[in-house]
XYZ file of C-alpha atoms in Angstrom:
558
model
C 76.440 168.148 98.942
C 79.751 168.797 96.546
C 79.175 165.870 94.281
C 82.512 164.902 91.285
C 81.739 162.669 88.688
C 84.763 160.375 87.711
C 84.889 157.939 84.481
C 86.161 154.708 85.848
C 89.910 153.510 84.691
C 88.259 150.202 84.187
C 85.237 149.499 83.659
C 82.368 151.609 85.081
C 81.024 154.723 85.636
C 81.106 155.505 89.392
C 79.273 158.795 90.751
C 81.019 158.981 94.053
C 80.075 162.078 96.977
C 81.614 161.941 100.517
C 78.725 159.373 101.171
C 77.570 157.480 98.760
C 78.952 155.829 95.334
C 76.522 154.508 92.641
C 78.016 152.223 89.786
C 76.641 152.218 86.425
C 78.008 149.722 83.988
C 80.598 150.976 81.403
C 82.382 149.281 78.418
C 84.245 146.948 80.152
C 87.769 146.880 79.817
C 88.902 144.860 82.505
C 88.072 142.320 85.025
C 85.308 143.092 87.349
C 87.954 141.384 90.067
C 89.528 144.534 90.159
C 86.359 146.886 91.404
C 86.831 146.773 95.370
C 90.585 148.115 95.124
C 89.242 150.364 92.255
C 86.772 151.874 94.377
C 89.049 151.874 97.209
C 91.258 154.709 94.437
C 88.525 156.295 93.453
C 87.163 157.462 96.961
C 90.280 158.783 97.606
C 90.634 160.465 94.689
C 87.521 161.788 95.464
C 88.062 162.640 99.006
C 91.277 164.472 97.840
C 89.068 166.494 95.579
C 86.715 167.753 97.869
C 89.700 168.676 100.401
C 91.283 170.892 97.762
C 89.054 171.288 95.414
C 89.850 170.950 91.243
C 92.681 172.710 89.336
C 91.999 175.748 86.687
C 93.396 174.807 82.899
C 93.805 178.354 82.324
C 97.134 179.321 81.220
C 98.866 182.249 83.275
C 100.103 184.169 81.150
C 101.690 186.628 84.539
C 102.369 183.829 86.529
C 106.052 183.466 85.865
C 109.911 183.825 86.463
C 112.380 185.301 84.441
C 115.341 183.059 83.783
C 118.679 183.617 82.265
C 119.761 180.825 80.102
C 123.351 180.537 78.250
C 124.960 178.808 75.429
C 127.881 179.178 73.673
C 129.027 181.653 76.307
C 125.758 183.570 74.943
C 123.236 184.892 77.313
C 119.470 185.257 76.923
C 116.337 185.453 78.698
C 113.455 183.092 79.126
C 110.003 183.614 80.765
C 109.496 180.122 83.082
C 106.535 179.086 84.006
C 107.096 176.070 85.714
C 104.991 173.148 88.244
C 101.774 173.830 86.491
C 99.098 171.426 86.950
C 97.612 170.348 83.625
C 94.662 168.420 84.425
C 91.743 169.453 86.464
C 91.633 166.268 88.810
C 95.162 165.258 89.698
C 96.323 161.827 91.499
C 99.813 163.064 92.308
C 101.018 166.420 92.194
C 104.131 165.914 92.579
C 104.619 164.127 89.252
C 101.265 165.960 86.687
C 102.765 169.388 86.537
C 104.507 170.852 83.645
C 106.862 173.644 83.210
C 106.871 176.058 80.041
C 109.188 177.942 78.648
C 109.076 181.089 76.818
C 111.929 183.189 75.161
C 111.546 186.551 76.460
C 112.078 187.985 72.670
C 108.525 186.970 71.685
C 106.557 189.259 74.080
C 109.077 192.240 72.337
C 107.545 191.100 69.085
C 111.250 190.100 67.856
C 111.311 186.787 65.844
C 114.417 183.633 66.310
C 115.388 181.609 64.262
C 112.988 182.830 61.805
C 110.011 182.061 63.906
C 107.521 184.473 65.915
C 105.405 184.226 68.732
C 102.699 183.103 66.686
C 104.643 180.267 64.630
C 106.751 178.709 66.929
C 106.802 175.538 67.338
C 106.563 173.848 70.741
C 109.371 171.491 71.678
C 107.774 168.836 74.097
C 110.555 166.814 75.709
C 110.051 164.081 78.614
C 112.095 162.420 81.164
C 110.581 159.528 81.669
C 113.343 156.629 82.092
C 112.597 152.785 82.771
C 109.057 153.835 83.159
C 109.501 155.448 86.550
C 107.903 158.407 87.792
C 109.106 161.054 85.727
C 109.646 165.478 86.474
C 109.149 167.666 83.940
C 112.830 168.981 82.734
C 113.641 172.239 83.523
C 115.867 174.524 81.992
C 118.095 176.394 84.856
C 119.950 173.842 86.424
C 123.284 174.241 89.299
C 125.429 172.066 89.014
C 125.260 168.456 90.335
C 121.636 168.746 90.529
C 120.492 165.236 90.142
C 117.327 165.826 88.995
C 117.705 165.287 85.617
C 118.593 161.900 85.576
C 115.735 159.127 85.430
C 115.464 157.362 88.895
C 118.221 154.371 89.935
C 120.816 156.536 87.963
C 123.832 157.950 89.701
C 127.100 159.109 88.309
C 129.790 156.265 87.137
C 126.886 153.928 88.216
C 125.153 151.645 86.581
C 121.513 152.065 86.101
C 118.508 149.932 87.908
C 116.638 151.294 85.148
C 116.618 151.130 81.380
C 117.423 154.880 80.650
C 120.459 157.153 81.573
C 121.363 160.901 81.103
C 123.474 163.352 82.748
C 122.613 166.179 85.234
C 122.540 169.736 84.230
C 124.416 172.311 84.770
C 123.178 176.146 84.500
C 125.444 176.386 81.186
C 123.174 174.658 79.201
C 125.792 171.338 79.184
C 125.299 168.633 80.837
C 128.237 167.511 83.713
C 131.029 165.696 82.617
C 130.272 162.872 85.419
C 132.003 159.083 83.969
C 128.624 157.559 82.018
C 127.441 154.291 83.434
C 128.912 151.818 81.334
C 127.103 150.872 77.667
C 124.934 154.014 78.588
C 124.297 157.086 77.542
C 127.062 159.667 78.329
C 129.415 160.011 75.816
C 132.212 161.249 77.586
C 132.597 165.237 77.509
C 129.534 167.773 78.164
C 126.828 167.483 75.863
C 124.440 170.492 75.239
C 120.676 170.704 76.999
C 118.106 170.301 74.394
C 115.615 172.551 76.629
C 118.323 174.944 76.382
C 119.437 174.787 72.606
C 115.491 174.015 71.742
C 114.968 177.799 73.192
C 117.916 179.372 71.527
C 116.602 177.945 68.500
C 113.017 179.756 68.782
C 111.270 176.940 70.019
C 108.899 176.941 73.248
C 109.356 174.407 75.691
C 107.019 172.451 77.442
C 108.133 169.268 79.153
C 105.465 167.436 81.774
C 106.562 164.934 84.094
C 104.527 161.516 84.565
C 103.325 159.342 86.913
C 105.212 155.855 86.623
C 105.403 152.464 87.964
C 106.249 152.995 91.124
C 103.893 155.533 92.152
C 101.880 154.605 95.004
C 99.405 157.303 97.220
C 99.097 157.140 101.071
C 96.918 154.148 101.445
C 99.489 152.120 99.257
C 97.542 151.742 96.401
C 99.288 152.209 93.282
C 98.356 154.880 90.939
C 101.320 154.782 88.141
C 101.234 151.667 86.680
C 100.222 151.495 83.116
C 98.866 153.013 81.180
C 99.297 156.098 83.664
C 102.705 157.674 81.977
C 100.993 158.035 78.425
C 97.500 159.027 79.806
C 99.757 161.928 81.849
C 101.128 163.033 78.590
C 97.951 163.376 76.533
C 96.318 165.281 79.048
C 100.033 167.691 79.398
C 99.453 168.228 75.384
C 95.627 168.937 76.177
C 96.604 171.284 78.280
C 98.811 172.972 75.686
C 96.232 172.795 73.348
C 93.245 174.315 75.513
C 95.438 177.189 75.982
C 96.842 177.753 72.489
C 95.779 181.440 71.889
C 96.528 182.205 75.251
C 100.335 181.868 75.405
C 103.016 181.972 72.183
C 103.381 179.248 70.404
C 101.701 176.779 67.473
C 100.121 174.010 69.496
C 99.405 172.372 66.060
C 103.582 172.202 65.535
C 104.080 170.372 68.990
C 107.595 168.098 68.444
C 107.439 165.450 71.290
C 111.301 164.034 72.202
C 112.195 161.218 74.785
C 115.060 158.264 75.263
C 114.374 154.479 75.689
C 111.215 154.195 78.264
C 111.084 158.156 77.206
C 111.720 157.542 73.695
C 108.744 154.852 73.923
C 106.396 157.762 75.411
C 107.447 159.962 72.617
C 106.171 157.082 69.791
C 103.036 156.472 71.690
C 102.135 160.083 71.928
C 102.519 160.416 67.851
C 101.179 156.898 67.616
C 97.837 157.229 69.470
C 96.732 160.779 68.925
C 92.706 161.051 70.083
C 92.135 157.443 70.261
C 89.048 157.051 72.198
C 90.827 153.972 74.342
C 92.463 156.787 76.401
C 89.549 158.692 76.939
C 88.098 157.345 80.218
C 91.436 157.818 81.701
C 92.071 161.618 80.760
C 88.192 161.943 81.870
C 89.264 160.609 84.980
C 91.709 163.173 85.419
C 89.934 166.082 84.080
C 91.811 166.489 81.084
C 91.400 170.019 79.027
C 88.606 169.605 76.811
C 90.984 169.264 73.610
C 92.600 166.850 71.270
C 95.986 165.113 72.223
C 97.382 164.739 68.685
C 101.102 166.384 67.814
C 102.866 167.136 64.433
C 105.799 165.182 64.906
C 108.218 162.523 67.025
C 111.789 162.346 67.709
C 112.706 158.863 69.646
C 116.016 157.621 70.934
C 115.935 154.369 71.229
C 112.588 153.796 72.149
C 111.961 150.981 74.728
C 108.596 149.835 72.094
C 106.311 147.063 71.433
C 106.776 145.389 74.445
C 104.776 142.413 73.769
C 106.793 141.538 71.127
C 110.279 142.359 72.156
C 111.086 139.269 74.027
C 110.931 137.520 70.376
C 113.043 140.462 68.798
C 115.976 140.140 71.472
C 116.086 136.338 71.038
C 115.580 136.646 67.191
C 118.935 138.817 67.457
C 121.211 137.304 70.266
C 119.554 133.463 70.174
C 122.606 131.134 70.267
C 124.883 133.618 72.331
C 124.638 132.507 75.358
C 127.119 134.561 77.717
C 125.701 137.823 78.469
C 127.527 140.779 80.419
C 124.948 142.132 83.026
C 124.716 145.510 84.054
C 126.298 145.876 87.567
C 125.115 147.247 90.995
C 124.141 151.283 91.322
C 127.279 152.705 92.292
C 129.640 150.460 90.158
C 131.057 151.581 86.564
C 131.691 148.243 85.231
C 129.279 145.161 84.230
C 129.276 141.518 85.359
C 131.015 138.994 82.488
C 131.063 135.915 81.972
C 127.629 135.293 83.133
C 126.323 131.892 81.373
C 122.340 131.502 80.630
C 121.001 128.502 82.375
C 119.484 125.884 79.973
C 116.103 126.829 80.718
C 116.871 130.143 79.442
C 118.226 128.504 76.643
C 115.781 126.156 75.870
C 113.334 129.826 76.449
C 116.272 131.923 73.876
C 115.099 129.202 71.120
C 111.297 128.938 71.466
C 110.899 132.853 71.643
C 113.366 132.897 68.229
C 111.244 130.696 66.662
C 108.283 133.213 67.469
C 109.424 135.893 65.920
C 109.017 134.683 61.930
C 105.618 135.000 62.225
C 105.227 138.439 64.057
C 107.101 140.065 61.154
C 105.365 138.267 58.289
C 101.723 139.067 60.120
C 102.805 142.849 59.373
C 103.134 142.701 55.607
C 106.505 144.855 55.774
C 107.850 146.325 52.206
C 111.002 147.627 51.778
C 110.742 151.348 50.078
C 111.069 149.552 46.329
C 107.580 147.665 47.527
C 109.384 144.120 47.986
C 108.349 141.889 50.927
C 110.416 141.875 53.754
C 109.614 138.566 55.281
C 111.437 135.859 57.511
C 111.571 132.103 56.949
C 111.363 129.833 59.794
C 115.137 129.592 60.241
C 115.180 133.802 61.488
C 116.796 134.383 57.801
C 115.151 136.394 54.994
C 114.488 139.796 53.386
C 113.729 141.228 56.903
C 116.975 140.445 58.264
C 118.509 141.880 55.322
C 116.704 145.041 55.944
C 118.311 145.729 59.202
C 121.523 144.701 58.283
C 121.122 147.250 55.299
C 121.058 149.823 58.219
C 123.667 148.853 60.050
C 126.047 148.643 56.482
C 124.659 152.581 55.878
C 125.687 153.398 59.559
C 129.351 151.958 58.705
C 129.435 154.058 55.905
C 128.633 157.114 57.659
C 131.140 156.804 60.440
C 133.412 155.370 57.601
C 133.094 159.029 55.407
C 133.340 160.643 58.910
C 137.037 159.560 59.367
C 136.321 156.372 61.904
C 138.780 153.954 61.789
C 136.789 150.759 61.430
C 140.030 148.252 60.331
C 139.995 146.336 63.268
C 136.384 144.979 62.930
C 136.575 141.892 60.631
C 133.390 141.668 60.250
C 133.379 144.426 57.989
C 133.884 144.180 54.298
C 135.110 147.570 52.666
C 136.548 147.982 49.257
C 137.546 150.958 47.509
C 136.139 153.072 50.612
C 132.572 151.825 50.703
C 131.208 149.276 53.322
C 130.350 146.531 50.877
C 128.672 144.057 53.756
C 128.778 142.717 57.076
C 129.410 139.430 58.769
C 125.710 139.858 60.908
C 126.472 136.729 63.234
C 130.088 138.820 63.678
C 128.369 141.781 64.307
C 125.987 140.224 67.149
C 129.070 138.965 68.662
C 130.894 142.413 68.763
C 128.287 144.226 69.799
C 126.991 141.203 73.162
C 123.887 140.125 74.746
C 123.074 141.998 77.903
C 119.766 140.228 79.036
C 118.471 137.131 80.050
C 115.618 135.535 78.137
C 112.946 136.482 78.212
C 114.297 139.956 78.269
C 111.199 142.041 79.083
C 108.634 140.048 80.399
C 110.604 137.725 82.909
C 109.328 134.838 84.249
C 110.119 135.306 87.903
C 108.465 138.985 87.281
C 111.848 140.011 87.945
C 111.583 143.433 85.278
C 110.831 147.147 84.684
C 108.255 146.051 82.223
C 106.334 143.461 84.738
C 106.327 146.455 87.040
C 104.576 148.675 84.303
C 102.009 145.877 84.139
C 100.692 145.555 87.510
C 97.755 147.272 89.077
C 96.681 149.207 91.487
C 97.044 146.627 93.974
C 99.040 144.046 92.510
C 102.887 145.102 91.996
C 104.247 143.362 88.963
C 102.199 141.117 86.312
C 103.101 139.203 83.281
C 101.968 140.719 79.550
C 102.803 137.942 77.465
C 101.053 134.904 76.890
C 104.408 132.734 76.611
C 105.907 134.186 80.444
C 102.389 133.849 81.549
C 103.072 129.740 80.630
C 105.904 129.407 81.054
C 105.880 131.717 84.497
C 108.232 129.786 87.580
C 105.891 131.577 90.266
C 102.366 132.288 90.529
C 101.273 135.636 89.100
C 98.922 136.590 86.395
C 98.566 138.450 83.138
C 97.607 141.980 82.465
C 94.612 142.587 80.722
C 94.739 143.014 77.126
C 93.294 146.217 76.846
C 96.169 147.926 78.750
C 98.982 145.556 76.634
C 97.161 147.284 73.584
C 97.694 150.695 74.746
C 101.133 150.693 75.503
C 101.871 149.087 72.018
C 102.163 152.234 69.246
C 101.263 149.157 66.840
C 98.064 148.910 67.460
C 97.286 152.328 66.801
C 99.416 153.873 63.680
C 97.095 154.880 61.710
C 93.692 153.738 62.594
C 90.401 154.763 62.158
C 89.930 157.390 64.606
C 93.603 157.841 65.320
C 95.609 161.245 64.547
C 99.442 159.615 64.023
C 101.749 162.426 63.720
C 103.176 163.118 59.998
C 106.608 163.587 60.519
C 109.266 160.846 62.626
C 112.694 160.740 64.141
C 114.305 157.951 64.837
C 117.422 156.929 66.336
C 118.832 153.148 67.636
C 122.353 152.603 68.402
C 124.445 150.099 66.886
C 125.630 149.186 70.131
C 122.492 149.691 71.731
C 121.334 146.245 73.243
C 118.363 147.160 75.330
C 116.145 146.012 73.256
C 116.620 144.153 69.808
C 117.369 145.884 65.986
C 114.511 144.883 64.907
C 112.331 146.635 66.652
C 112.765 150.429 65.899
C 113.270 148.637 62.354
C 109.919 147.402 62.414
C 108.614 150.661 64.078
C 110.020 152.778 60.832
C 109.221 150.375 58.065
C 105.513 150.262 59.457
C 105.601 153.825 59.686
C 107.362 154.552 55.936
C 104.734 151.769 55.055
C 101.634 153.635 55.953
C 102.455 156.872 54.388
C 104.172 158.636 57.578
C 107.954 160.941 56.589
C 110.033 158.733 58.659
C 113.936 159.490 59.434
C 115.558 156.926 60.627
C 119.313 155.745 61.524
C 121.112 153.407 63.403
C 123.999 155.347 64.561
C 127.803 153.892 64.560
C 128.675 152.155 68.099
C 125.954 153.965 69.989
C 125.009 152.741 73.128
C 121.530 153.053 74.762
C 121.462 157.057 74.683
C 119.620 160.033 73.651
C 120.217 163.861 72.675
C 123.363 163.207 71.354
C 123.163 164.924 68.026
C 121.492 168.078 68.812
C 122.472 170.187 66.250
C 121.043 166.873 63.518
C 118.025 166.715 65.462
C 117.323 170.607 65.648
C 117.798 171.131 61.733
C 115.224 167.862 61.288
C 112.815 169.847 63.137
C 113.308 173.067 61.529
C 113.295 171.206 57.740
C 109.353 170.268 59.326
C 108.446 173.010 60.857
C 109.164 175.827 58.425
C-alpha cells in the first residue's frame, strides 16, 4: 500500500494512506476546532498524490527554450526554463511553479556585467499583488498580455486589490496603458526588471504563489495565510538544492516585490530558516535546503499588518474625508466621501494606540537618540519620518522639480529647510476607512489573508475583533506572527538577509509612513545595511527606478 507522510499545517502529525489516517499529537499551533476540515485537505492532498505521484527537485539543466529578449533596441538570448514545480508535494499547480532564466552567454563561458556563470547573482522577483494568487513573471511577453498584472487590475482601472503594474510587452517595456489612478504607472513605458535584471548578468528566477483566494475542487481553501510566504521559501529551496546544478550563486539570491509583493520580499529576508515555517514546507515537500537570501529590495511593502491600522490613523487621524478608489474599469476615485462617526470615534482610539507600539521597539535614530512618541502622536519618531520626507524634497528639489506651489514647504537659499507635516497629510489625502486593514465588517484584502481553510475572511487584531459589527473570529496568533517580518529580524535561529532596499512613496497612502520607517530603523538598528527613501510624489508603485535599483544590487553583489 503507497503510504505519504504529511506534517500537519496545524497542529499534528497525520500519516494518511488511501485507507486509513492515524494522528499523532504535534506542537500545537492552532485550535484543535480546525482538525475535521484539516483532515478533510489533507486526504485530498493525499489522494492527489497517489493519482500523480510526487514531483522530482532536480534541476533540468536540457529541459528548456531559447528566448530572444531585447532592450535598448539590443538583442540577446536567454535559456527559459519556465512552469517548474519546486516542491515535491504540490496543492496547486497552477500557482507553485517557477520559471528560470538563464543568459545564453554563460554556457559559452563569456562573463556580463562582470559576472560569470559561477558568480552571478540570482535576481528573485514576485508578483504577488493584494495577496492574491500570484504567476511567476516571465520574461517574453506580446503585447497586451495581461498576465503581468496582479489580479482585479485592468488598464485605466482602478484596482480591487492593493498592488498595480503594467503588462509586458516583448520589448522589455511595459505598455503605455493610462495607470489606475494614485497607482503605479507612471505614464510612459517603463523597462522589465526580468528583462534589464538579465542584461545586467543576473539569473532570474521568479515563482508564483498560492494566495487568498485559492480554493481546490472540494472548496476548501488552500491559499490563505501563511501559504504565499511558505510558497516562496520552498521556490528559494528549490534554488538552493540545485545550486551546482545550474549557473548561478544561490548564496547571492536578491528577492524584489511591490506592496502585498513588496511585503513577501521583507518576509523572505526577514524569516530566513525559522523553524515556524517548517511544518508547512514539510507539508509540501520542500527541497531539503535552507530558505535564507543575501538581500531585499521592497516597494512599498504592504508590512506589519497587525499594527498598521494604528500607523494609518497615527498619520491621517483628524482628516476625515477620504477619496476612495473607484470601481474596476473606472480611472478616477470617489471624493468627498465623509467617515461616519463611528469611524471617527475608531480613527482616534487606534491613534492613541500607536504611542506605545513605537516606544515598545526601542527605536534610535543613527546618532543613537531615542525616537519615541508622547501620548499626543508628537515626538522624536515623528520627526524621524518627517526627516525623510524633507530629504525626499531635497532630492526632487536638486533634480529640477518645481516644488513653489506647495506651501507647506519651507526652502531657503535652495535647501528644503522643513515641512508643515499636518500640510503635508493634507496634500498628500486619506484613502481608507478606519480601520484600514483589518475592517470590522471583514470587508478587506487582509481579513481575506486571515481566514482558513474553511472559513473565508477572519479578523487579526484584537481591537476589530472587539470592536467587530458582525460575528466572525480572530486568526490564531501563530499565523499573525508569521506574516509579521517583526517578529523575526534577527532572532535566534533566524538568517535575516544583510543587505535592504527600500522604497515608500511620498504619495503613497496604502499604508501609513511610518511603517516602512519603522521597518528600516529596526533594521539599521539591529546591524542590517539598510537603503532606504521615500521618493518625491510617488504613488503606491514599484520598479520605477531600475537603473537605481540595479547599481544597489551590483554595489552588494560584487
Amino acid at each position: 500500500m503507497k503510504k505519504y507522510v504529511l506534517t500537519a499545517v496545524h497542529s499534528f502529525h497525520v500519516f494518511i494512506s488511501k485507507d486509513t489516517f492515524i494522528i499523532s499529537p504535534h506542537k500545537k499551533i492552532m485550535n484543535r476546532s480546525t482538525l475535521i476540515p484539516l483532515l478533510i485537505l489533507l486526504i485530498s492532498t493525499a489522494n492527489k498524490l497517489n493519482a500523480q505521484g510526487s514531483y522530482g527537485l532536480q534541476f533540468n539543466i536540457d529541459n528548456f527554450k531559447t528566448q530572444t529578449l531585447q532592450l535598448d533596441k539590443k538583442s540577446f538570448k536567454v535559456r527559459a526554463y519556465e512552469n517548474i514545480v519546486y516542491v515535491s508535494n504540490p496543492i496547486d499547480t497552477a500557482y507553485e511553479v517557477m520559471n528560470i532564466y538563464i543568459p545564453e552567454e554563460y554556457f559559452n563561458g563569456k562573463s556580463i556585467n562582470g559576472y560569470t556563470a559561477a558568480t552571478a547573482p540570482i535576481f528573485f522577483p514576485n508578483q504577488v499583488g493584494g495577496y492574491m494568487p500570484a504567476k511567476p513573471a516571465s520574461a517574453l511577453r506580446s503585447g497586451g498580455d495581461f498576465m503581468a498584472m496582479p489580479p482585479g487590475i485592468v488598464p485605466g482601472g482602478a484596482p480591487a486589490s492593493s498592488d498595480a503594474k503594467q503588462p509586458m510587452n516583448h520589448g522589455g517595456k511595459q505598455n503605455n496603458f493610462p495607470p489606475p489612478n494614485g497607482f503605479g504607472g507612471m505614464g510612459g513605458e517603463r523597462q522589465s526588471a526580468v528583462v534589464m535584471a538579465l542584461s545586467k548578468g543576473y539569473i532570474v528566477a521568479s515563482a508564483g504563489a498560492r494566495g487568498r483566494t485559492t480554493q481546490d475542487k472540494n472548496g476548501i481553501y488552500t491559499g490563505k495565510a501563511p501559504a504565499d510566504i511558505v510558497d516562496l521559501k520552498a521556490a528559494i529551496r528549490y534554488l538552493k538544492f540545485n545550486d551546482k546544478a545550474m549557473p548561478g550563486d544561490a548564496n547571492k539570491i536578491v528577492s524584489n516585490g511591490t506592496s502585498a509583493g513588496g511585503a513577501m520580499s521583507v518576509l523572505i529576508g526577514a524569516t530566513g530558516n525559522n523553524t515556524d515555517y517548517e511544518p508547512y514546507l514539510k507539508t509540501l515537500g520542500a527541497a531539503n535546503a535552507t530558505d535564507d537570501v543575501f538581500a531585499v529590495s521592497a516597494y512599498c511593502p504592504i508590512t506589519n499588518l497587525d499594527h498598521a491600522d494604528m500607523a494609518y490613523e497615527w498619520q491621517f487621524n483628524g482628516i476625515n474625508s477620504f477619496e476612495a478608489r473607484g470601481m474596476p474599469g473606472q480611472n478616477t476615485m470617489s471624493a468627498n466621501n465623509t467617515l461616519t462617526p463611528k469611524q471617527i470615534d475608531a480613527s482616534n482610539k487606534l491613534k492613541q494606540m500607536f504611542p506605545a507600539y513605537v516606544n515598545s521597539l526601542h527605536l534610535t535614530d543613527t546618532n543613537g537618540n531615542a525616537l519615541t512618541l508622547e501620548a499626543d502622536g508628537n515626538g522624536s519618531f515623528k520627526d524621524w519620518v518627517k526627516s525623510y520626507v524633507i530629504a525626499s524634497a531635497q532630492k526632487a528639489l536638486d533634480k529640477g522639480s518645481d516644488l513653489s506651489q506647495h506651501s507647506w514647504i519651507t526652502i531657503r537659499n535652495g535647501k528644503v529647510t522643513d515641512i508643515d507635516y499636518n500640510g503635508y497629510i493634507h496634500y498628500m489625502k486619506r484613502m481608507k476607512t478606519p480601520p484600514a486593514f483589518d475592517a470590522l465588517d471583514l470587508s478587506t484584502p487582509e481579513n481575506q489573508l486571515f481566514g482558513t481553510i474553511t472559513i473565508d475572511k477572519q479578523h487579526f487584531t484584537p481591537f476589530s475583533a472587539d470592536n467587530s459589527i458582525i460575528t466572525a473570529k480572530l486568526a490564531d496568533a501563530i499565523i499573525v506572527k508569521m506574516m509579521n517580518p517583526m517578529n523575526y529580524i534577527g532572532t535566534n535561529g533566524t538568517m535575516t538577509a544583510q543587505y535592504w532596499r527600500i522604497r515608500h512613496g511620498t504619495k503613497d497612502k496604502d499604508t501609513g509612513l511610518g511603517i516602512p520607517v519603522i521597518l528600516g530603523t529596526y533594521l539599521q538598528n539591529k546591524g542590517y545595511h539598510v537603503n532606504i527613501e521615500l521618493p518625491w510624489d510617488r504613488p503606491h508603485s514599484g520598479d520605477y527606478d531600475l537603473d537605481e535599483l540595479f547599481a544597489w544590487m551590483d554595489n552588494i553583489c560584487k
